């Protein structure tokens, strides 16, 4: 029997036929950056629990991916689908890298872009798009994650100024940020504040001893009677709809991003199975191995088709929050299952940082939780199906 030429998992689904030429060019540019700059270094960053965030921010800014889906202020103004494909390629490098870009562009920059004043936009967005300033997003608190409406951080009027007091936790980019978008309770409801991180009373101790997202900066934000001028508040929104609109942007990037970790794991497992001989033939030639690979390729391809469909809906301006929940719930859940299964194909070699699969699996444990846990997204979908809110 003549041997067939092997295909990549996504070639089986012909997903490139669903992507435009410009989107493909953006994807390929980001893929080359990840191959050349990130993959040779990321295992060492992961092992040491550190990442050259400031250097990478400038490189990512030069690449054009920071806030790339936003219009104006030095942002590239790409399609949502192109942004999603960039997230996929970034997370094929490491979830921490995609998190840096997501928090910068879809949380901190998006909050200022959508809800900020003209002065706030002009001051921060061009520098953030270039990677010259790093942003973070302060919503989650030690006791309030899935229920952010209960946050304890407060902002009170003091003459024409504001005074902020409280703590935020699990904040990506916090310790290296130049500006924080912080959400706080006020007498008028939840409001967002643009907080330069050199403001007296602001500190951001880094969280160490992590088992996941080790190549990412994770911090606590401490707001100890931080005084801000009146114009620090985001004027465009009051209430929880402000931070939730930003979270939907970040969740959308995860729909694509998680598939990058899954694809990299699967491609690694396929290559390893071809090279690894066991009982005098390649591991890839065994039925059990092929069954695993086939099942994983199927879930990866289905997730990609879902992501691209959601991307087109977003480009058309019709994407709904519960549809983002569908994508986040499915694609992260399947991605972590793929990474774990790939580890079994690599055997003992799969537990080392010589291969990316367990690193991806560990990272996806965090992705499974942040920007809405799987349980929260199940309830969002359940509410859409039944009309009943079961959050309480």
GROMACS .gro file of C-alpha atoms in nm, residues 22-282:
model
  261
   22UNK     CA    1  -0.558   3.970   0.478
   23UNK     CA    2  -0.662   3.767   0.781
   24UNK     CA    3  -0.433   3.485   0.672
   25UNK     CA    4  -0.143   3.728   0.632
   26UNK     CA    5  -0.197   3.864   0.984
   27UNK     CA    6  -0.219   3.512   1.123
   28UNK     CA    7   0.099   3.404   0.949
   29UNK     CA    8   0.289   3.713   1.068
   30UNK     CA    9   0.196   3.640   1.431
   31UNK     CA   10   0.278   3.271   1.383
   32UNK     CA   11   0.629   3.356   1.262
   33UNK     CA   12   0.683   3.589   1.559
   34UNK     CA   13   0.579   3.312   1.799
   35UNK     CA   14   0.799   3.053   1.626
   36UNK     CA   15   1.105   3.280   1.615
   37UNK     CA   16   1.075   3.482   1.937
   38UNK     CA   17   0.857   3.296   2.185
   39UNK     CA   18   0.894   2.920   2.145
   40UNK     CA   19   1.276   2.916   2.184
   41UNK     CA   20   1.247   3.101   2.518
   42UNK     CA   21   0.912   3.021   2.675
   43UNK     CA   22   1.009   2.698   2.853
   44UNK     CA   23   1.282   2.887   3.039
   45UNK     CA   24   1.040   3.168   3.127
   46UNK     CA   25   0.790   2.912   3.252
   47UNK     CA   26   1.048   2.731   3.461
   48UNK     CA   27   1.180   3.051   3.617
   49UNK     CA   28   0.833   3.198   3.667
   50UNK     CA   29   0.924   3.520   3.491
   51UNK     CA   30   0.871   3.690   3.157
   52UNK     CA   31   1.033   3.998   2.999
   53UNK     CA   32   0.694   4.169   2.983
   54UNK     CA   33   0.815   4.521   2.901
   55UNK     CA   34   1.039   4.406   2.617
   56UNK     CA   35   0.766   4.183   2.479
   57UNK     CA   36   0.508   4.460   2.502
   58UNK     CA   37   0.718   4.681   2.278
   59UNK     CA   38   0.777   4.395   2.033
   60UNK     CA   39   0.406   4.313   2.030
   61UNK     CA   40   0.328   4.679   1.979
   62UNK     CA   41   0.562   4.691   1.681
   63UNK     CA   42   0.390   4.377   1.552
   64UNK     CA   43   0.059   4.563   1.569
   65UNK     CA   44  -0.138   4.321   1.788
   66UNK     CA   45  -0.204   4.542   2.092
   67UNK     CA   46  -0.560   4.666   2.062
   68UNK     CA   47  -0.547   4.555   1.699
   69UNK     CA   48  -0.927   4.525   1.670
   70UNK     CA   49  -0.985   4.885   1.787
   71UNK     CA   50  -1.013   5.186   1.559
   72UNK     CA   51  -0.791   5.493   1.580
   73UNK     CA   52  -0.530   5.603   1.833
   74UNK     CA   53  -0.256   5.401   1.664
   75UNK     CA   54  -0.460   5.079   1.665
   76UNK     CA   55  -0.466   4.863   1.354
   77UNK     CA   56  -0.845   4.841   1.321
   78UNK     CA   57  -0.847   4.481   1.199
   79UNK     CA   58  -1.148   4.253   1.180
   80UNK     CA   59  -1.255   4.065   1.490
   81UNK     CA   60  -1.176   3.742   1.307
   82UNK     CA   61  -0.819   3.855   1.240
   83UNK     CA   62  -0.782   3.941   1.608
   84UNK     CA   63  -0.910   3.597   1.703
   85UNK     CA   64  -0.661   3.428   1.471
   86UNK     CA   65  -0.380   3.634   1.625
   87UNK     CA   66  -0.492   3.519   1.971
   88UNK     CA   67  -0.481   3.158   1.850
   89UNK     CA   68  -0.122   3.195   1.731
   90UNK     CA   69  -0.014   3.376   2.048
   91UNK     CA   70  -0.157   3.103   2.269
   92UNK     CA   71   0.012   2.839   2.055
   93UNK     CA   72   0.321   2.996   2.207
   94UNK     CA   73   0.186   3.026   2.560
   95UNK     CA   74  -0.138   3.124   2.731
   96UNK     CA   75   0.058   3.382   2.927
   97UNK     CA   76   0.157   3.563   2.608
   98UNK     CA   77  -0.203   3.573   2.485
   99UNK     CA   78  -0.311   3.690   2.830
  100UNK     CA   79  -0.070   3.982   2.813
  101UNK     CA   80  -0.218   4.085   2.478
  102UNK     CA   81  -0.580   4.020   2.583
  103UNK     CA   82  -0.557   4.220   2.904
  104UNK     CA   83  -0.379   4.504   2.728
  105UNK     CA   84  -0.612   4.526   2.427
  106UNK     CA   85  -0.947   4.376   2.522
  107UNK     CA   86  -0.966   4.484   2.885
  108UNK     CA   87  -0.755   4.792   2.966
  109UNK     CA   88  -0.746   4.954   2.620
  110UNK     CA   89  -1.103   4.856   2.532
  111UNK     CA   90  -1.235   5.005   2.858
  112UNK     CA   91  -1.070   5.338   2.782
  113UNK     CA   92  -1.159   5.322   2.411
  114UNK     CA   93  -1.527   5.247   2.471
  115UNK     CA   94  -1.599   5.426   2.799
  116UNK     CA   95  -1.323   5.686   2.837
  117UNK     CA   96  -1.306   6.058   2.773
  118UNK     CA   97  -1.128   6.204   2.472
  119UNK     CA   98  -0.848   6.314   2.704
  120UNK     CA   99  -0.808   5.965   2.853
  121UNK     CA  100  -0.802   5.809   2.506
  122UNK     CA  101  -0.543   6.053   2.374
  123UNK     CA  102  -0.325   6.016   2.683
  124UNK     CA  103  -0.314   5.638   2.700
  125UNK     CA  104  -0.425   5.454   2.387
  126UNK     CA  105  -0.143   5.550   2.145
  127UNK     CA  106   0.122   5.455   2.400
  128UNK     CA  107  -0.055   5.133   2.488
  129UNK     CA  108  -0.096   5.037   2.121
  130UNK     CA  109   0.279   5.084   2.077
  131UNK     CA  110   0.360   4.881   2.388
  132UNK     CA  111   0.525   5.183   2.548
  133UNK     CA  112   0.271   5.170   2.832
  134UNK     CA  113   0.126   4.853   2.982
  135UNK     CA  114  -0.225   4.835   3.124
  136UNK     CA  115  -0.407   4.609   3.368
  137UNK     CA  116  -0.772   4.565   3.463
  138UNK     CA  117  -0.881   4.559   3.825
  139UNK     CA  118  -1.217   4.388   3.874
  140UNK     CA  119  -1.173   4.056   4.060
  141UNK     CA  120  -1.127   4.076   4.437
  142UNK     CA  121  -1.014   3.820   4.698
  143UNK     CA  122  -1.377   3.739   4.787
  144UNK     CA  123  -1.554   3.841   4.466
  145UNK     CA  124  -1.474   3.673   4.137
  146UNK     CA  125  -1.782   3.527   3.967
  147UNK     CA  126  -2.003   3.778   4.152
  148UNK     CA  127  -1.827   4.111   4.086
  149UNK     CA  128  -2.134   4.314   4.185
  150UNK     CA  129  -2.042   4.246   4.547
  151UNK     CA  130  -1.700   4.413   4.520
  152UNK     CA  131  -1.579   4.594   4.831
  153UNK     CA  132  -1.341   4.840   4.665
  154UNK     CA  133  -1.494   5.184   4.715
  155UNK     CA  134  -1.447   5.527   4.565
  156UNK     CA  135  -1.577   5.827   4.758
  157UNK     CA  136  -1.586   6.193   4.673
  158UNK     CA  137  -1.344   6.423   4.852
  159UNK     CA  138  -1.415   6.771   4.723
  160UNK     CA  139  -1.359   6.750   4.349
  161UNK     CA  140  -1.131   6.447   4.389
  162UNK     CA  141  -1.196   6.076   4.436
  163UNK     CA  142  -1.042   5.852   4.702
  164UNK     CA  143  -1.014   5.478   4.626
  165UNK     CA  144  -0.966   5.206   4.886
  166UNK     CA  145  -0.968   4.829   4.835
  167UNK     CA  146  -0.790   4.524   4.695
  168UNK     CA  147  -0.800   4.344   4.360
  169UNK     CA  148  -0.659   3.995   4.304
  170UNK     CA  149  -0.539   3.776   4.015
  171UNK     CA  150  -0.459   4.078   3.801
  172UNK     CA  151  -0.257   4.001   3.487
  173UNK     CA  152   0.014   4.261   3.411
  174UNK     CA  153  -0.046   4.430   3.748
  175UNK     CA  154   0.314   4.457   3.870
  176UNK     CA  155   0.446   4.589   3.537
  177UNK     CA  156   0.151   4.812   3.447
  178UNK     CA  157   0.175   5.185   3.393
  179UNK     CA  158  -0.201   5.230   3.419
  180UNK     CA  159  -0.478   5.032   3.586
  181UNK     CA  160  -0.846   5.044   3.500
  182UNK     CA  161  -1.002   4.988   3.843
  183UNK     CA  162  -1.370   4.927   3.911
  184UNK     CA  163  -1.515   5.043   4.241
  185UNK     CA  164  -1.843   5.095   4.423
  186UNK     CA  165  -1.959   5.457   4.445
  187UNK     CA  166  -2.276   5.615   4.580
  188UNK     CA  167  -2.398   5.620   4.219
  189UNK     CA  168  -2.313   5.257   4.141
  190UNK     CA  169  -2.007   5.081   4.004
  191UNK     CA  170  -1.770   5.316   3.818
  192UNK     CA  171  -1.438   5.268   3.640
  193UNK     CA  172  -1.127   5.473   3.714
  194UNK     CA  173  -0.808   5.527   3.515
  195UNK     CA  174  -0.532   5.498   3.774
  196UNK     CA  175  -0.168   5.572   3.687
  197UNK     CA  176   0.028   5.315   3.885
  198UNK     CA  177   0.272   5.574   4.021
  199UNK     CA  178  -0.014   5.738   4.215
  200UNK     CA  179   0.062   5.745   4.590
  201UNK     CA  180  -0.117   5.466   4.775
  202UNK     CA  181  -0.118   5.229   4.476
  203UNK     CA  182   0.092   4.912   4.490
  204UNK     CA  183   0.090   4.583   4.300
  205UNK     CA  184   0.276   4.298   4.472
  206UNK     CA  185   0.337   4.008   4.233
  207UNK     CA  186   0.187   3.666   4.305
  208UNK     CA  187   0.449   3.390   4.300
  209UNK     CA  188   0.456   3.011   4.350
  210UNK     CA  189   0.208   2.955   4.067
  211UNK     CA  190   0.163   2.617   3.898
  212UNK     CA  191  -0.009   2.773   3.597
  213UNK     CA  192   0.054   3.082   3.380
  214UNK     CA  193   0.408   3.095   3.510
  215UNK     CA  194   0.522   3.290   3.203
  216UNK     CA  195   0.285   3.571   3.295
  217UNK     CA  196   0.278   3.850   3.551
  218UNK     CA  197  -0.003   3.798   3.804
  219UNK     CA  198  -0.054   4.045   4.086
  220UNK     CA  199  -0.262   4.186   4.365
  221UNK     CA  200  -0.362   4.551   4.344
  222UNK     CA  201  -0.364   4.741   4.673
  223UNK     CA  202  -0.545   5.075   4.679
  224UNK     CA  203  -0.460   5.247   5.006
  225UNK     CA  204  -0.653   5.573   5.005
  226UNK     CA  205  -0.553   5.652   4.645
  227UNK     CA  206  -0.645   6.011   4.557
  228UNK     CA  207  -0.747   6.076   4.197
  229UNK     CA  208  -0.868   6.389   4.019
  230UNK     CA  209  -1.228   6.419   3.906
  231UNK     CA  210  -1.136   6.341   3.547
  232UNK     CA  211  -0.996   5.997   3.638
  233UNK     CA  212  -1.342   5.841   3.620
  234UNK     CA  213  -1.454   5.674   3.297
  235UNK     CA  214  -1.744   5.901   3.197
  236UNK     CA  215  -1.912   5.669   2.949
  237UNK     CA  216  -2.065   5.407   3.176
  238UNK     CA  217  -2.215   5.346   3.521
  239UNK     CA  218  -2.294   5.003   3.660
  240UNK     CA  219  -2.176   4.650   3.603
  241UNK     CA  220  -2.237   4.671   3.228
  242UNK     CA  221  -1.906   4.857   3.199
  243UNK     CA  222  -1.670   4.584   3.317
  244UNK     CA  223  -1.888   4.309   3.169
  245UNK     CA  224  -1.862   4.465   2.823
  246UNK     CA  225  -1.485   4.444   2.857
  247UNK     CA  226  -1.497   4.084   2.979
  248UNK     CA  227  -1.695   3.983   2.672
  249UNK     CA  228  -1.416   4.124   2.456
  250UNK     CA  229  -1.155   3.920   2.643
  251UNK     CA  230  -1.370   3.605   2.641
  252UNK     CA  231  -1.401   3.632   2.266
  253UNK     CA  232  -1.021   3.621   2.229
  254UNK     CA  233  -1.010   3.312   2.450
  255UNK     CA  234  -1.251   3.130   2.216
  256UNK     CA  235  -0.972   3.137   1.957
  257UNK     CA  236  -0.675   3.143   2.192
  258UNK     CA  237  -0.746   2.813   2.367
  259UNK     CA  238  -0.742   2.643   2.028
  260UNK     CA  239  -0.383   2.758   1.981
  261UNK     CA  240  -0.272   2.568   2.290
  262UNK     CA  241  -0.470   2.265   2.171
  263UNK     CA  242  -0.329   2.278   1.818
  264UNK     CA  243   0.028   2.308   1.941
  265UNK     CA  244  -0.025   2.013   2.176
  266UNK     CA  245  -0.179   1.799   1.904
  267UNK     CA  246   0.085   1.880   1.644
  268UNK     CA  247   0.352   1.795   1.903
  269UNK     CA  248   0.185   1.462   1.980
  270UNK     CA  249   0.151   1.371   1.612
  271UNK     CA  250   0.516   1.448   1.544
  272UNK     CA  251   0.627   1.256   1.852
  273UNK     CA  252   0.416   0.952   1.763
  274UNK     CA  253   0.576   0.936   1.420
  275UNK     CA  254   0.929   0.945   1.561
  276UNK     CA  255   0.879   0.720   1.862
  277UNK     CA  256   0.927   0.349   1.786
  278UNK     CA  257   0.768   0.093   2.016
  279UNK     CA  258   0.764  -0.282   1.950
  280UNK     CA  259   0.947  -0.222   1.623
  281UNK     CA  260   0.707   0.023   1.461
  282UNK     CA  261   0.610   0.390   1.506
   0.00000   0.00000   0.00000
